[in-house]
């Protein structure tokens, strides 16, 4: 119990101070009770995204790259729940006629040659269904090259400055469309580009694009830089929330490597990634990582299996060992925030098509159990 001085003047002063303290406490409680921004993810939080401190289990992005299909149902997401997945990456496409073409076409609706799951309507519906199961969405638009000059987005390069400006204007329109879609529908994170290796030297243009995106989207941002050195070339990591890496590092020169050899091979990429992380102070995210179900999975992890060579015998052991080495190397790192496994087919059955069994998916294979064990820790 408080005892006040006997003087009336001091009594009123002490009462006033007590009243002010009470009002301040009530105000603090009221501010603490304010609802969160509905467009920001419950996990990871803004502060968790910006921090390079050790992540709490609930802050980890335990993800898969989701393959857009012609529909989505709640039961398609149940295997993800069982595997402790809490994020999916959805991938709509823009289309370029060639690597030196500055125009970008968008197909935001479903058509005869485009999956419903890659349309605006499909992206939104899939995110809604995922959210109902406690799964967040990283919206991750890609570019698809159709014509001369290469087929990989990393080949995109203009021949003159005017075309570069036209390309960046078109690409900004493309990304801002998906930023607005993500904001309007509460998608929890956005990737502003994937493997656009020859464009990242245009730092001024990228920073302008990021500023434009920040005006319309208020969740965390990343960029998906290729393993081959692009992630070390990017100069605008400070303007983003995550350092995103497409983690297809070659780890072996022989088939069926032992886990000890893979763990040793990871040391050099780990040091390179840690150096970039230290320079910018941002957490690292593997926006893609995965391995084929083949004996040579660790030699060139980015190469798709040769479907013309079917039937071939899957090598689930090599895929599993590659998963184990990756998780054992990176999951304990305090600055590492998570992985989006490449890739996951909704509704894939145990006895699905043969090419899917050689494919990157861990579904119905020992690699899925490895992923689930690490995601469930």
C-alpha positions as CSV (number, residue, x, y, z in Angstrom):
1,X,0.0,0.0,0.0
2,X,1.3,3.5,-0.9
3,X,1.7,6.1,1.8
4,X,1.4,9.7,0.7
5,X,2.8,12.8,2.6
6,X,0.3,14.5,4.9
7,X,0.4,17.8,3.0
8,X,-2.6,18.3,0.7
9,X,-0.4,19.7,-2.0
10,X,1.8,16.6,-2.0
11,X,-1.2,14.4,-1.8
12,X,-2.7,15.9,-5.0
13,X,0.7,15.6,-6.7
14,X,1.1,12.0,-5.8
15,X,-2.4,11.2,-6.9
16,X,-1.8,12.9,-10.2
17,X,1.4,11.0,-10.8
18,X,-0.4,7.8,-10.0
19,X,-3.2,8.6,-12.4
20,X,-0.7,9.3,-15.2
21,X,1.1,6.0,-14.5
22,X,-2.2,4.2,-14.7
23,X,-3.2,5.9,-18.0
24,X,0.3,5.0,-19.4
25,X,-0.1,1.4,-18.4
26,X,-3.6,1.2,-20.0
27,X,-2.3,2.8,-23.2
28,X,0.6,0.3,-23.4
29,X,-1.9,-2.5,-22.9
30,X,-4.1,-1.1,-25.6
31,X,-1.3,-0.8,-28.1
32,X,-0.2,-4.3,-27.3
33,X,-3.7,-5.5,-28.1
34,X,-3.8,-4.0,-31.5
35,X,-4.5,-6.6,-34.2
36,X,-1.6,-7.6,-36.5
37,X,-1.4,-6.4,-40.1
38,X,-3.4,-9.1,-41.9
39,X,-1.0,-9.0,-44.8
40,X,2.0,-9.9,-42.7
41,X,2.8,-13.5,-41.9
42,X,2.2,-14.8,-38.4
43,X,5.4,-16.8,-38.9
44,X,8.0,-15.6,-39.6
45,X,7.3,-12.2,-38.0
46,X,8.8,-9.0,-39.4
47,X,11.3,-8.9,-36.7
48,X,12.3,-12.5,-37.3
49,X,12.7,-11.8,-41.0
50,X,15.0,-8.9,-40.4
51,X,17.1,-10.6,-37.7
52,X,20.1,-12.8,-38.2
53,X,19.7,-14.2,-34.7
54,X,19.0,-18.0,-34.3
55,X,15.5,-18.8,-35.6
56,X,12.9,-20.3,-33.4
57,X,11.3,-23.5,-34.8
58,X,8.1,-21.6,-35.6
59,X,10.1,-19.0,-37.6
60,X,11.6,-21.6,-40.0
61,X,10.3,-21.6,-43.5
62,X,9.7,-25.3,-44.0
63,X,8.7,-25.2,-47.6
64,X,8.1,-27.0,-50.9
65,X,7.7,-25.6,-54.4
66,X,4.1,-26.3,-55.3
67,X,3.3,-27.4,-58.9
68,X,0.3,-25.6,-60.2
69,X,-2.4,-28.0,-61.4
70,X,-6.0,-27.7,-62.8
71,X,-7.5,-27.7,-59.4
72,X,-6.7,-27.9,-55.7
73,X,-8.5,-29.6,-52.8
74,X,-7.9,-29.8,-49.1
75,X,-6.8,-33.4,-49.4
76,X,-4.0,-32.4,-51.7
77,X,-2.5,-30.4,-48.8
78,X,-2.9,-33.2,-46.2
79,X,0.5,-34.8,-47.1
80,X,2.2,-31.5,-46.5
81,X,0.6,-31.2,-43.0
82,X,1.9,-34.7,-42.2
83,X,5.4,-33.7,-43.3
84,X,5.4,-30.5,-41.1
85,X,5.5,-28.2,-44.2
86,X,4.4,-24.7,-43.3
87,X,5.1,-22.8,-46.6
88,X,4.5,-23.4,-50.3
89,X,6.0,-21.4,-53.2
90,X,3.6,-20.8,-56.0
91,X,5.1,-20.1,-59.4
92,X,3.2,-18.1,-62.1
93,X,5.0,-17.4,-65.4
94,X,5.7,-14.5,-67.7
95,X,6.8,-15.2,-71.2
96,X,9.6,-13.8,-73.4
97,X,10.0,-14.5,-77.1
98,X,13.8,-14.7,-76.6
99,X,16.7,-13.9,-74.4
100,X,17.2,-10.5,-76.0
101,X,13.5,-9.6,-76.4
102,X,12.5,-6.7,-74.1
103,X,8.8,-7.6,-74.1
104,X,7.2,-9.7,-71.4
105,X,3.8,-11.3,-71.8
106,X,1.6,-12.2,-68.8
107,X,-1.1,-14.9,-68.8
108,X,-3.1,-14.2,-65.7
109,X,-6.0,-16.4,-66.6
110,X,-6.3,-20.1,-67.2
111,X,-6.2,-21.2,-70.8
112,X,-5.8,-24.2,-73.0
113,X,-2.0,-24.1,-72.6
114,X,-1.8,-22.8,-69.0
115,X,-2.6,-24.5,-65.8
116,X,-5.4,-23.1,-63.7
117,X,-3.0,-23.2,-60.7
118,X,-0.8,-20.7,-62.4
119,X,-3.6,-18.2,-63.1
120,X,-4.5,-15.4,-60.7
121,X,-7.6,-17.2,-59.7
122,X,-5.8,-20.5,-59.1
123,X,-3.0,-18.8,-57.1
124,X,-5.5,-17.1,-54.8
125,X,-7.6,-20.2,-54.3
126,X,-4.5,-22.3,-53.6
127,X,-3.2,-19.8,-51.0
128,X,-6.6,-19.7,-49.3
129,X,-6.7,-23.5,-49.1
130,X,-3.2,-23.6,-47.8
131,X,-3.9,-21.0,-45.2
132,X,-6.8,-23.0,-43.9
133,X,-4.2,-25.8,-43.2
134,X,-1.8,-23.4,-41.5
135,X,0.5,-23.2,-44.5
136,X,1.8,-19.8,-45.8
137,X,2.5,-18.8,-49.4
138,X,5.6,-17.4,-51.1
139,X,4.5,-16.0,-54.4
140,X,7.5,-16.7,-56.8
141,X,6.9,-15.5,-60.4
142,X,9.3,-16.9,-63.0
143,X,10.1,-16.0,-66.6
144,X,9.9,-18.6,-69.4
145,X,12.0,-18.1,-72.6
146,X,10.5,-19.4,-75.8
147,X,12.8,-18.4,-78.6
148,X,16.5,-17.8,-79.6
149,X,19.3,-16.9,-77.3
150,X,18.8,-19.5,-74.6
151,X,16.0,-21.1,-72.6
152,X,17.2,-20.3,-69.1
153,X,16.2,-17.0,-67.5
154,X,19.9,-16.4,-66.7
155,X,20.4,-16.0,-70.5
156,X,18.3,-12.8,-70.6
157,X,20.4,-9.9,-71.8
158,X,19.6,-6.9,-73.9
159,X,21.7,-5.7,-76.7
160,X,21.5,-2.0,-76.0
161,X,20.5,0.4,-73.2
162,X,17.1,1.3,-74.7
163,X,16.1,-2.3,-74.7
164,X,17.3,-2.7,-71.1
165,X,15.1,0.2,-70.1
166,X,12.2,-1.3,-72.0
167,X,12.8,-4.7,-70.4
168,X,12.9,-3.3,-66.8
169,X,9.7,-1.3,-67.4
170,X,8.0,-4.5,-68.6
171,X,9.4,-6.6,-65.8
172,X,8.4,-4.0,-63.2
173,X,4.8,-4.2,-64.6
174,X,5.0,-8.0,-64.4
175,X,6.2,-8.1,-60.8
176,X,4.0,-5.3,-59.5
177,X,1.0,-7.1,-60.8
178,X,1.9,-10.1,-58.6
179,X,2.8,-7.8,-55.7
180,X,-0.7,-6.3,-55.8
181,X,-2.2,-9.8,-56.0
182,X,-0.2,-10.9,-53.0
183,X,-1.1,-7.8,-51.0
184,X,-4.8,-8.0,-51.8
185,X,-5.0,-11.7,-50.9
186,X,-2.7,-11.8,-47.9
187,X,0.0,-13.9,-49.4
188,X,2.8,-14.0,-46.8
189,X,6.0,-13.4,-48.8
190,X,7.0,-12.4,-52.4
191,X,10.0,-13.3,-54.5
192,X,10.8,-10.5,-57.0
193,X,12.9,-12.5,-59.4
194,X,14.4,-15.9,-60.1
195,X,17.8,-16.6,-61.7
196,X,18.0,-13.4,-63.8
197,X,21.7,-13.5,-63.6
198,X,22.7,-11.1,-66.4
199,X,20.3,-8.4,-65.1
200,X,21.4,-8.0,-61.5
201,X,24.4,-5.8,-62.5
202,X,21.7,-3.1,-63.2
203,X,21.6,-2.2,-59.5
204,X,19.9,1.1,-59.9
205,X,17.0,-0.4,-61.9
206,X,16.6,-3.2,-59.4
207,X,16.5,-0.8,-56.4
208,X,13.8,1.2,-58.2
209,X,11.8,-1.9,-58.8
210,X,12.1,-2.9,-55.2
211,X,10.9,0.6,-54.1
212,X,7.9,0.3,-56.4
213,X,7.0,-3.1,-55.0
214,X,7.3,-1.9,-51.4
215,X,4.7,0.8,-52.3
216,X,2.1,-1.9,-53.0
217,X,3.2,-5.0,-51.0
218,X,4.0,-4.9,-47.3
219,X,5.3,-8.4,-46.6
220,X,8.8,-9.8,-46.7
221,X,10.7,-9.8,-50.0
222,X,13.5,-12.0,-51.4
223,X,15.2,-12.6,-54.7
224,X,16.1,-16.2,-55.9
225,X,19.8,-16.0,-57.0
226,X,21.5,-18.9,-58.8
227,X,24.1,-21.0,-57.0
228,X,26.7,-20.4,-59.7
229,X,27.9,-17.1,-58.4
230,X,24.9,-14.8,-58.9
231,X,24.1,-14.7,-55.2
232,X,27.5,-13.2,-54.7
233,X,27.0,-10.6,-57.5
234,X,23.7,-9.2,-56.1
235,X,24.4,-5.8,-54.6
236,X,20.8,-5.0,-53.4
237,X,20.4,-7.7,-50.7
238,X,20.3,-4.9,-48.1
239,X,17.0,-3.7,-49.7
240,X,15.4,-7.2,-49.2
241,X,14.4,-9.3,-46.2
242,X,16.0,-12.6,-47.2
243,X,19.0,-13.6,-49.2
244,X,17.5,-16.2,-51.5
245,X,19.6,-18.9,-53.1
246,X,18.8,-21.5,-55.7
247,X,20.9,-24.2,-54.1
248,X,21.8,-26.6,-56.9
249,X,25.5,-26.7,-56.0
250,X,27.5,-29.6,-57.6
251,X,28.8,-31.7,-54.8
252,X,30.3,-34.8,-56.5
253,X,32.0,-36.0,-59.6
254,X,30.9,-39.5,-59.2
255,X,27.6,-41.4,-58.9
256,X,26.3,-42.6,-55.6
257,X,28.5,-40.5,-53.3
258,X,28.8,-41.3,-49.6
259,X,27.3,-38.8,-47.1
260,X,30.7,-38.1,-45.6
261,X,31.9,-36.9,-49.1
262,X,28.8,-34.7,-49.5
263,X,29.3,-33.1,-46.1
264,X,32.9,-32.3,-47.0
265,X,31.8,-30.9,-50.4
266,X,29.3,-28.6,-48.7
267,X,32.1,-26.8,-46.8
268,X,33.0,-24.5,-49.7
269,X,29.5,-23.4,-50.7
270,X,28.7,-23.0,-47.0
271,X,31.6,-20.6,-46.5
272,X,30.6,-18.6,-49.6
273,X,27.0,-18.2,-48.5
274,X,28.1,-17.4,-44.9
275,X,30.4,-14.6,-46.3
276,X,27.5,-13.0,-48.2
277,X,25.2,-13.3,-45.2
278,X,27.8,-11.7,-42.9
279,X,28.3,-8.8,-45.4
280,X,24.6,-7.9,-45.5
281,X,23.3,-9.2,-42.2
282,X,20.3,-10.8,-43.7
283,X,19.0,-14.3,-43.1
284,X,19.4,-16.9,-45.9
285,X,16.7,-18.9,-47.5
286,X,17.0,-21.7,-50.1
287,X,14.3,-20.6,-52.5
288,X,14.9,-23.9,-54.3
289,X,16.9,-27.0,-53.4
290,X,16.4,-30.6,-54.4
291,X,17.8,-33.7,-56.0
292,X,16.7,-36.2,-58.7
293,X,16.1,-39.8,-57.8
294,X,19.1,-40.9,-59.9
295,X,22.7,-42.1,-59.1
296,X,24.1,-38.8,-60.5
297,X,21.9,-36.5,-58.4
298,X,24.8,-34.7,-56.8
299,X,26.9,-34.2,-59.9
300,X,24.7,-31.6,-61.7
301,X,21.7,-31.2,-59.4
302,X,20.0,-28.7,-61.7
303,X,19.8,-31.1,-64.7
304,X,16.5,-32.8,-65.2
305,X,16.5,-36.6,-65.6
306,X,16.7,-37.9,-69.2
307,X,13.1,-38.9,-69.9
308,X,14.1,-40.5,-73.2
309,X,16.2,-43.0,-71.2
310,X,13.2,-44.6,-69.5
311,X,12.7,-47.1,-68.1
312,X,15.5,-46.5,-65.6
313,X,16.0,-47.7,-62.1
314,X,15.4,-45.0,-59.5
315,X,18.1,-44.4,-56.9
316,X,16.3,-43.4,-53.8
317,X,19.3,-43.9,-51.6
318,X,21.4,-41.3,-53.4
319,X,18.5,-38.8,-53.2
320,X,18.0,-39.5,-49.5
321,X,21.7,-39.1,-48.7
322,X,21.8,-35.8,-50.6
323,X,18.9,-34.6,-48.4
324,X,20.6,-35.7,-45.2
325,X,23.8,-33.9,-46.1
326,X,22.0,-30.6,-47.0
327,X,19.9,-30.5,-43.9
328,X,22.8,-31.5,-41.6
329,X,24.9,-28.7,-43.1
330,X,22.5,-25.8,-43.1
331,X,19.7,-26.4,-40.6
332,X,21.9,-25.8,-37.6
333,X,23.2,-22.4,-38.9
334,X,21.8,-19.5,-36.8
335,X,21.3,-17.3,-39.9
336,X,19.6,-20.0,-42.0
337,X,15.8,-19.5,-42.3
338,X,14.6,-22.4,-44.4
339,X,14.2,-24.4,-47.6
340,X,11.7,-24.7,-50.4
341,X,12.2,-28.2,-51.7
342,X,11.9,-28.6,-55.5
343,X,9.3,-29.9,-56.1
344,X,5.8,-31.1,-55.0
345,X,3.0,-32.4,-57.2
346,X,-0.5,-32.2,-55.7
347,X,-2.3,-35.5,-55.7
348,X,0.7,-37.5,-56.8
349,X,-0.1,-41.2,-56.1
350,X,2.4,-43.8,-54.9
351,X,2.2,-45.6,-58.3
352,X,2.4,-42.5,-60.4
353,X,4.1,-42.0,-63.8
354,X,7.6,-43.4,-64.1
355,X,9.2,-40.1,-65.0
356,X,7.9,-38.6,-61.8
357,X,9.7,-41.3,-59.9
358,X,13.0,-40.2,-61.4
359,X,11.9,-36.6,-60.9
360,X,13.0,-34.2,-58.2
361,X,10.0,-34.8,-56.0
362,X,10.6,-36.5,-52.7
363,X,7.0,-37.8,-52.6
364,X,6.6,-41.4,-51.5
365,X,10.4,-41.8,-51.2
366,X,12.8,-41.9,-48.3
367,X,13.8,-38.3,-49.0
368,X,10.3,-37.2,-47.9
369,X,10.9,-38.9,-44.6
370,X,14.2,-37.0,-44.2
371,X,12.5,-33.7,-45.0
372,X,9.6,-34.4,-42.6
373,X,12.0,-35.3,-39.8
374,X,14.0,-32.1,-40.1
375,X,10.8,-30.0,-40.6
376,X,9.3,-31.6,-37.5
377,X,12.2,-30.8,-35.2
